[in-house]
């Protein structure tokens, strides 16, 4: 799959693409990320890419024409079918794991990173096929949302995580629940009288009990923090009779 990222700040991407488990997906080309510096498509000697908004008001707007030149350059470079064109904006659909899973087996996309007040609406109306938001807050650019999407898609690629089961057990994984809490050494944290110990079952070596404990913590956490996810899992038939018995014991 291939992501073409149109951005004013390509430098923001390099460190992320070289680090962590996902770097394998990028280095192997399994997830091919190509950066298109918007400035290269700017206007005149100063490579202008932004201007004041018609109607006045604060801030600058990214110009339609440089963006269009950059977009057409990605199309020419790809050849073949036109990819989805994704614009990151607070006004978009909230990015979630269901979409990440879909994209993980798709062809990739062109990712448009806004800056300043945003992008000229006429360009968006002509070319964008999907608008995505990272959440109800305002960032200074679309680069972090683009990196978030690329990272989430890369970690789902076969062979990227050491353990293929890992992402099934993550939050929003196979059963749609939140992940359980995790613990590691030491068994007891010095100077931490409250919550200093590790739950005994995790030290018992009893795999069935450990699996049961993890499942119950996951159900409990999801019920407490995201009852909407629990309801979805129930409706989708992803809860077992044991799960239901446990939830009933909690009065849920
Ligand atoms: N004036 C815009 C508004 O209020 O919706 C905010 C512009 S913001 C300063 C600059 C760029 O950051 C946006 O064009 C968008 O690409 C990106 N951005 C900011 N917050 C975002 C979010 N929550 N999700 C996705 N992209 C975001």
Coordinates of N, CA and C in Angstrom, one line a residue, residues 27-183:
X27 N 10.5 0.4 6.0 CA 11.7 0.0 5.4 C 11.5 -1.0 4.3
X28 N 10.6 -1.9 4.5 CA 10.4 -3.0 3.5 C 9.5 -2.5 2.4
X29 N 8.9 -1.4 2.5 CA 8.0 -0.9 1.5 C 6.6 -1.5 1.6
X30 N 6.4 -2.3 2.6 CA 5.1 -2.9 2.9 C 4.1 -1.7 3.0
X31 N 4.5 -0.7 3.7 CA 3.8 0.6 3.7 C 4.7 1.6 3.1
X32 N 4.4 2.0 1.9 CA 5.3 2.9 1.2 C 4.8 4.3 1.4
X33 N 5.6 5.1 2.1 CA 5.2 6.5 2.4 C 6.0 7.4 1.6
X34 N 5.4 8.2 0.8 CA 6.1 9.2 0.0 C 5.7 10.6 0.4
X35 N 6.7 11.5 0.6 CA 6.4 12.8 1.0 C 6.5 13.8 -0.1
X36 N 5.5 14.7 -0.2 CA 5.4 15.7 -1.3 C 5.4 17.0 -0.6
X37 N 6.6 17.7 -0.6 CA 6.6 19.0 0.1 C 5.8 20.0 -0.7
X38 N 4.8 20.6 -0.1 CA 3.9 21.5 -0.8 C 4.6 22.7 -1.3
X39 N 5.7 23.1 -0.6 CA 6.4 24.3 -1.1 C 7.0 24.1 -2.5
X40 N 7.3 22.9 -2.8 CA 7.9 22.6 -4.2 C 6.9 23.0 -5.3
X41 N 5.6 23.1 -4.9 CA 4.6 23.3 -5.9 C 4.0 24.8 -5.8
X42 N 4.7 25.6 -5.0 CA 4.3 26.9 -4.7 C 4.4 27.9 -5.9
X43 N 3.9 29.1 -5.7 CA 3.8 30.1 -6.8 C 4.9 31.1 -6.8
X44 N 5.6 31.4 -7.9 CA 6.5 32.4 -8.0 C 7.9 32.1 -7.4
X45 N 8.7 33.2 -7.3 CA 10.1 33.0 -6.8 C 10.1 32.6 -5.4
X46 N 9.0 33.0 -4.6 CA 9.0 32.7 -3.2 C 8.2 31.4 -2.9
X47 N 7.8 30.8 -3.9 CA 7.1 29.5 -3.8 C 5.9 29.6 -2.8
X48 N 5.1 30.6 -3.1 CA 4.0 30.9 -2.2 C 2.9 29.8 -2.2
X49 N 2.5 29.4 -1.0 CA 1.5 28.4 -0.9 C 0.2 28.8 -0.1
X50 N 0.3 30.1 0.4 CA -0.9 30.5 1.2 C -1.2 32.0 0.9
X51 N -2.4 32.4 1.3 CA -2.7 33.8 1.2 C -3.8 34.1 2.1
X52 N -4.2 35.5 2.2 CA -5.2 35.9 3.2 C -6.6 35.4 2.7
X53 N -7.5 35.2 3.7 CA -8.8 34.7 3.3 C -9.6 35.8 2.7
X54 N -10.4 35.5 1.6 CA -11.4 36.5 1.1 C -12.4 36.8 2.3
X55 N -12.8 38.0 2.4 CA -13.7 38.4 3.4 C -13.1 38.8 4.7
X56 N -11.7 38.7 4.7 CA -11.0 39.2 5.9 C -10.9 38.2 7.0
X57 N -10.4 38.6 8.1 CA -10.3 37.7 9.2 C -8.9 37.3 9.4
X58 N -8.6 36.6 10.6 CA -7.2 36.2 10.9 C -6.7 35.1 10.1
X59 N -5.4 35.0 10.0 CA -4.8 33.7 9.5 C -4.7 33.7 8.0
X60 N -4.1 32.6 7.5 CA -3.9 32.4 6.1 C -4.6 31.1 5.7
X61 N -4.8 31.0 4.3 CA -5.4 29.8 3.8 C -4.5 29.2 2.8
X62 N -4.4 27.9 2.8 CA -3.6 27.2 1.8 C -4.2 27.3 0.4
X63 N -3.5 27.7 -0.6 CA -4.0 27.9 -1.9 C -4.4 26.7 -2.6
X64 N -5.4 26.8 -3.4 CA -5.9 25.6 -4.2 C -4.9 25.2 -5.3
X65 N -4.3 26.1 -5.9 CA -3.5 25.7 -7.1 C -2.2 25.0 -6.8
X66 N -1.4 25.4 -5.8 CA -0.3 24.6 -5.5 C -0.7 23.2 -5.0
X67 N -1.8 23.1 -4.3 CA -2.3 21.8 -3.8 C -2.7 20.9 -5.0
X68 N -3.3 21.6 -6.0 CA -3.7 20.8 -7.1 C -2.5 20.3 -7.9
X69 N -1.5 21.1 -8.0 CA -0.3 20.7 -8.7 C 0.4 19.5 -8.0
X70 N 0.4 19.6 -6.7 CA 1.0 18.5 -5.9 C 0.2 17.2 -6.0
X71 N -1.2 17.4 -5.9 CA -2.0 16.2 -6.0 C -1.9 15.5 -7.4
X72 N -1.8 16.3 -8.5 CA -1.7 15.7 -9.8 C -0.3 15.1 -10.0
X73 N 0.7 15.6 -9.3 CA 2.0 15.0 -9.3 C 1.9 13.6 -8.7
X74 N 1.2 13.5 -7.6 CA 1.1 12.1 -7.0 C 0.3 11.2 -7.9
X75 N -0.7 11.7 -8.5 CA -1.5 10.8 -9.5 C -0.6 10.3 -10.6
X76 N 0.2 11.3 -11.2 CA 1.1 10.9 -12.3 C 2.1 9.9 -11.9
X77 N 2.6 10.1 -10.6 CA 3.7 9.2 -10.1 C 3.1 7.8 -9.9
X78 N 1.9 7.7 -9.4 CA 1.3 6.4 -9.1 C 0.9 5.7 -10.4
X79 N 0.3 6.4 -11.3 CA -0.3 5.8 -12.5 C -1.6 5.0 -12.0
X80 N -2.3 4.4 -12.9 CA -3.4 3.6 -12.5 C -4.6 4.3 -11.9
X81 N -5.3 3.5 -11.1 CA -6.6 4.0 -10.5 C -6.3 5.2 -9.5
X82 N -7.2 6.1 -9.4 CA -7.1 7.2 -8.5 C -7.3 6.7 -7.1
X83 N -6.4 7.1 -6.1 CA -6.5 6.6 -4.8 C -7.5 7.5 -4.0
X84 N -8.0 7.0 -2.8 CA -8.7 7.9 -2.0 C -7.9 9.1 -1.6
X85 N -8.6 10.3 -1.5 CA -7.9 11.5 -1.1 C -8.4 11.9 0.3
X86 N -7.6 11.9 1.3 CA -8.0 12.1 2.7 C -7.6 13.5 3.2
X87 N -8.5 14.3 3.7 CA -8.2 15.6 4.2 C -8.4 15.5 5.7
X88 N -7.4 15.9 6.5 CA -7.5 15.9 8.0 C -8.0 17.2 8.4
X89 N -9.1 17.2 9.2 CA -9.8 18.4 9.6 C -10.6 18.1 10.9
X90 N -10.7 19.1 11.8 CA -11.6 18.8 13.0 C -13.0 18.6 12.6
X91 N -13.4 19.0 11.3 CA -14.8 18.8 10.9 C -15.0 17.4 10.3
X92 N -14.0 16.5 10.3 CA -14.1 15.2 9.6 C -14.7 14.2 10.6
X93 N -14.9 13.0 10.0 CA -15.4 11.8 10.7 C -14.3 11.4 11.7
X94 N -14.6 11.0 12.9 CA -13.6 10.7 13.9 C -12.8 9.4 13.4
X95 N -11.5 9.4 13.4 CA -10.7 8.3 13.0 C -10.9 7.2 14.1
X96 N -11.2 6.0 13.7 CA -11.4 4.9 14.6 C -10.8 3.6 14.1
X97 N -10.7 2.6 14.9 CA -10.0 1.3 14.6 C -10.7 0.6 13.4
X98 N -12.0 0.8 13.3 CA -12.7 0.1 12.2 C -12.2 0.6 10.9
X99 N -12.0 1.9 10.8 CA -11.5 2.4 9.5 C -10.1 2.1 9.3
X100 N -9.3 2.1 10.4 CA -7.9 1.7 10.3 C -7.8 0.2 9.8
X101 N -8.6 -0.6 10.3 CA -8.6 -2.0 9.8 C -8.9 -2.1 8.3
X102 N -9.9 -1.3 7.9 CA -10.3 -1.3 6.5 C -9.1 -0.8 5.6
X103 N -8.5 0.3 6.1 CA -7.4 0.8 5.3 C -6.1 0.0 5.3
X104 N -6.0 -0.9 6.4 CA -4.8 -1.8 6.5 C -4.8 -2.8 5.3
X105 N -5.9 -3.0 4.7 CA -5.9 -4.0 3.6 C -6.3 -3.3 2.3
X106 N -6.2 -2.0 2.3 CA -6.5 -1.2 1.1 C -5.3 -0.7 0.3
X107 N -5.5 0.1 -0.7 CA -4.5 0.6 -1.6 C -3.6 1.7 -1.0
X108 N -4.0 2.3 0.2 CA -3.4 3.5 0.7 C -4.2 4.7 0.3
X109 N -3.6 5.9 0.3 CA -4.3 7.1 0.0 C -3.4 8.2 -0.2
X110 N -3.9 9.3 -0.7 CA -3.2 10.6 -0.6 C -3.7 11.3 0.6
X111 N -2.7 11.8 1.4 CA -3.1 12.4 2.7 C -2.8 13.9 2.6
X112 N -3.8 14.8 2.9 CA -3.6 16.2 2.8 C -3.5 16.8 4.2
X113 N -2.4 17.4 4.5 CA -2.2 18.0 5.8 C -2.4 19.5 5.7
X114 N -3.5 19.9 6.3 CA -3.8 21.4 6.4 C -2.9 22.1 7.3
X115 N -2.8 23.4 7.2 CA -2.0 24.3 8.1 C -2.8 25.6 8.2
X116 N -2.4 26.5 9.0 CA -3.0 27.8 9.2 C -4.5 27.7 9.4
X117 N -5.3 28.5 8.7 CA -6.8 28.4 8.9 C -7.4 27.2 8.1
X118 N -6.6 26.5 7.3 CA -7.1 25.4 6.5 C -6.8 25.6 5.0
X119 N -7.6 24.8 4.3 CA -7.4 24.7 2.8 C -8.5 25.3 2.1
X120 N -8.3 26.0 0.9 CA -9.3 26.6 0.1 C -10.4 25.5 -0.2
X121 N -11.6 25.9 0.2 CA -12.8 24.9 0.1 C -13.0 24.4 -1.3
X122 N -12.6 25.2 -2.4 CA -12.9 24.7 -3.7 C -12.0 23.5 -4.1
X123 N -10.8 23.5 -3.5 CA -9.9 22.4 -3.8 C -10.5 21.1 -3.1
X124 N -11.0 21.3 -1.8 CA -11.5 20.2 -1.1 C -12.8 19.6 -1.8
X125 N -13.6 20.6 -2.3 CA -14.9 20.1 -2.9 C -14.5 19.3 -4.2
X126 N -13.5 19.7 -4.9 CA -13.1 19.0 -6.1 C -12.5 17.6 -5.9
X127 N -11.7 17.5 -4.9 CA -10.8 16.4 -4.9 C -10.9 15.4 -3.7
X128 N -11.4 15.9 -2.6 CA -11.3 15.1 -1.3 C -12.4 14.0 -1.3
X129 N -12.1 12.8 -1.0 CA -13.1 11.7 -0.9 C -13.4 11.4 0.6
X130 N -12.6 11.8 1.5 CA -12.9 11.5 2.9 C -12.2 12.5 3.8
X131 N -13.0 13.0 4.8 CA -12.4 14.0 5.8 C -12.4 13.3 7.1
X132 N -11.2 13.3 7.8 CA -11.0 12.6 9.0 C -10.5 13.6 10.1
X133 N -11.0 13.4 11.3 CA -10.6 14.1 12.5 C -10.0 13.2 13.5
X134 N -9.0 13.7 14.2 CA -8.4 12.9 15.3 C -9.1 13.1 16.6
X135 N -10.0 14.1 16.7 CA -10.7 14.3 17.9 C -11.2 15.7 18.1
X136 N -11.9 16.0 19.1 CA -12.4 17.3 19.3 C -11.4 18.3 19.9
X137 N -10.4 18.6 19.2 CA -9.4 19.6 19.6 C -8.7 20.1 18.4
X138 N -8.0 21.2 18.5 CA -7.4 21.8 17.3 C -5.9 21.7 17.3
X139 N -5.4 21.0 16.4 CA -3.9 21.0 16.2 C -3.5 22.1 15.3
X140 N -2.2 22.3 15.2 CA -1.7 23.3 14.3 C -1.5 22.8 12.9
X141 N -1.6 21.5 12.6 CA -1.5 21.0 11.3 C -2.0 19.6 11.2
X142 N -2.1 19.1 9.9 CA -2.6 17.8 9.7 C -1.6 16.7 9.7
X143 N -0.3 17.1 10.1 CA 0.8 16.1 10.0 C 0.6 15.0 11.1
X144 N 0.3 15.5 12.3 CA 0.1 14.5 13.4 C -1.0 13.5 13.1
X145 N -2.2 14.0 12.7 CA -3.2 13.1 12.2 C -2.8 12.1 11.1
X146 N -2.0 12.6 10.2 CA -1.5 11.8 9.1 C -0.6 10.7 9.6
X147 N 0.3 11.1 10.5 CA 1.2 10.1 11.1 C 0.4 9.1 11.9
X148 N -0.6 9.6 12.6 CA -1.4 8.6 13.4 C -2.0 7.6 12.6
X149 N -2.6 8.0 11.4 CA -3.2 7.0 10.6 C -2.2 6.0 10.0
X150 N -1.1 6.6 9.5 CA 0.0 5.7 8.9 C 0.5 4.7 10.0
X151 N 0.7 5.2 11.2 CA 1.2 4.3 12.2 C 0.2 3.2 12.5
X152 N -1.0 3.6 12.7 CA -2.1 2.6 13.1 C -2.2 1.6 12.0
X153 N -2.1 2.0 10.7 CA -2.2 1.0 9.6 C -1.0 0.2 9.5
X154 N 0.2 0.7 9.7 CA 1.5 0.0 9.6 C 1.5 -1.1 10.7
X155 N 1.0 -0.9 11.9 CA 1.2 -1.9 12.9 C 0.2 -3.1 12.7
X156 N -0.7 -2.9 11.8 CA -1.6 -4.1 11.4 C -1.1 -4.9 10.3
X157 N 0.1 -4.5 9.7 CA 0.6 -5.3 8.6 C 1.2 -6.6 9.1
X158 N 1.0 -7.6 8.3 CA 1.6 -8.9 8.7 C 3.1 -8.8 9.0
X159 N 3.5 -9.4 10.1 CA 4.9 -9.5 10.4 C 5.5 -8.2 11.1
X160 N 4.7 -7.2 11.3 CA 5.2 -6.0 11.9 C 5.3 -6.1 13.4
X161 N 4.2 -6.6 14.0 CA 4.3 -6.8 15.4 C 4.9 -8.2 15.6
X162 N 5.8 -8.4 16.7 CA 6.4 -9.7 16.9 C 5.4 -10.8 17.0
X163 N 4.3 -10.5 17.8 CA 3.3 -11.5 18.0 C 2.0 -11.2 17.3
X164 N 1.7 -12.0 16.3 CA 0.5 -11.7 15.5 C -0.8 -11.6 16.2
X165 N -0.9 -12.2 17.5 CA -2.1 -12.1 18.3 C -2.2 -10.7 18.9
X166 N -1.1 -10.0 18.9 CA -1.0 -8.8 19.7 C -2.1 -7.8 19.4
X167 N -2.3 -7.5 18.2 CA -3.3 -6.4 17.9 C -4.7 -6.9 18.1
X168 N -4.9 -8.2 18.0 CA -6.2 -8.8 18.3 C -6.6 -8.5 19.8
X169 N -5.6 -8.5 20.6 CA -5.8 -8.3 22.1 C -5.8 -6.8 22.5
X170 N -5.4 -6.0 21.6 CA -5.3 -4.5 21.9 C -6.8 -4.0 22.1
X171 N -6.9 -2.8 22.6 CA -8.2 -2.2 22.7 C -8.7 -2.1 21.2
X172 N -10.0 -2.2 21.1 CA -10.8 -2.2 19.8 C -10.4 -3.3 18.9
X173 N -9.8 -4.4 19.5 CA -9.3 -5.5 18.8 C -10.5 -6.4 18.4
X174 N -10.2 -7.8 18.3 CA -11.2 -8.7 17.8 C -12.6 -8.6 18.4
X175 N -12.6 -8.3 19.8 CA -13.9 -8.3 20.4 C -14.4 -6.9 20.7
X176 N -13.6 -5.9 20.3 CA -14.1 -4.5 20.4 C -14.0 -3.9 21.8
X177 N -13.4 -4.7 22.7 CA -13.3 -4.2 24.1 C -12.0 -3.4 24.4
X178 N -11.9 -2.7 25.5 CA -10.7 -2.1 25.9 C -9.7 -3.2 26.4
X179 N -8.4 -2.9 26.3 CA -7.4 -3.9 26.8 C -7.4 -3.9 28.3
X180 N -6.9 -5.0 28.9 CA -6.8 -5.1 30.3 C -5.5 -4.4 30.8
X181 N -5.4 -4.1 32.1 CA -4.1 -3.5 32.6 C -2.9 -4.5 32.5
X182 N -1.7 -4.0 32.4 CA -0.5 -4.8 32.3 C 0.4 -4.5 33.4
X183 N 1.2 -5.5 33.8 CA 2.2 -5.3 34.9 C 3.5 -6.0 34.5

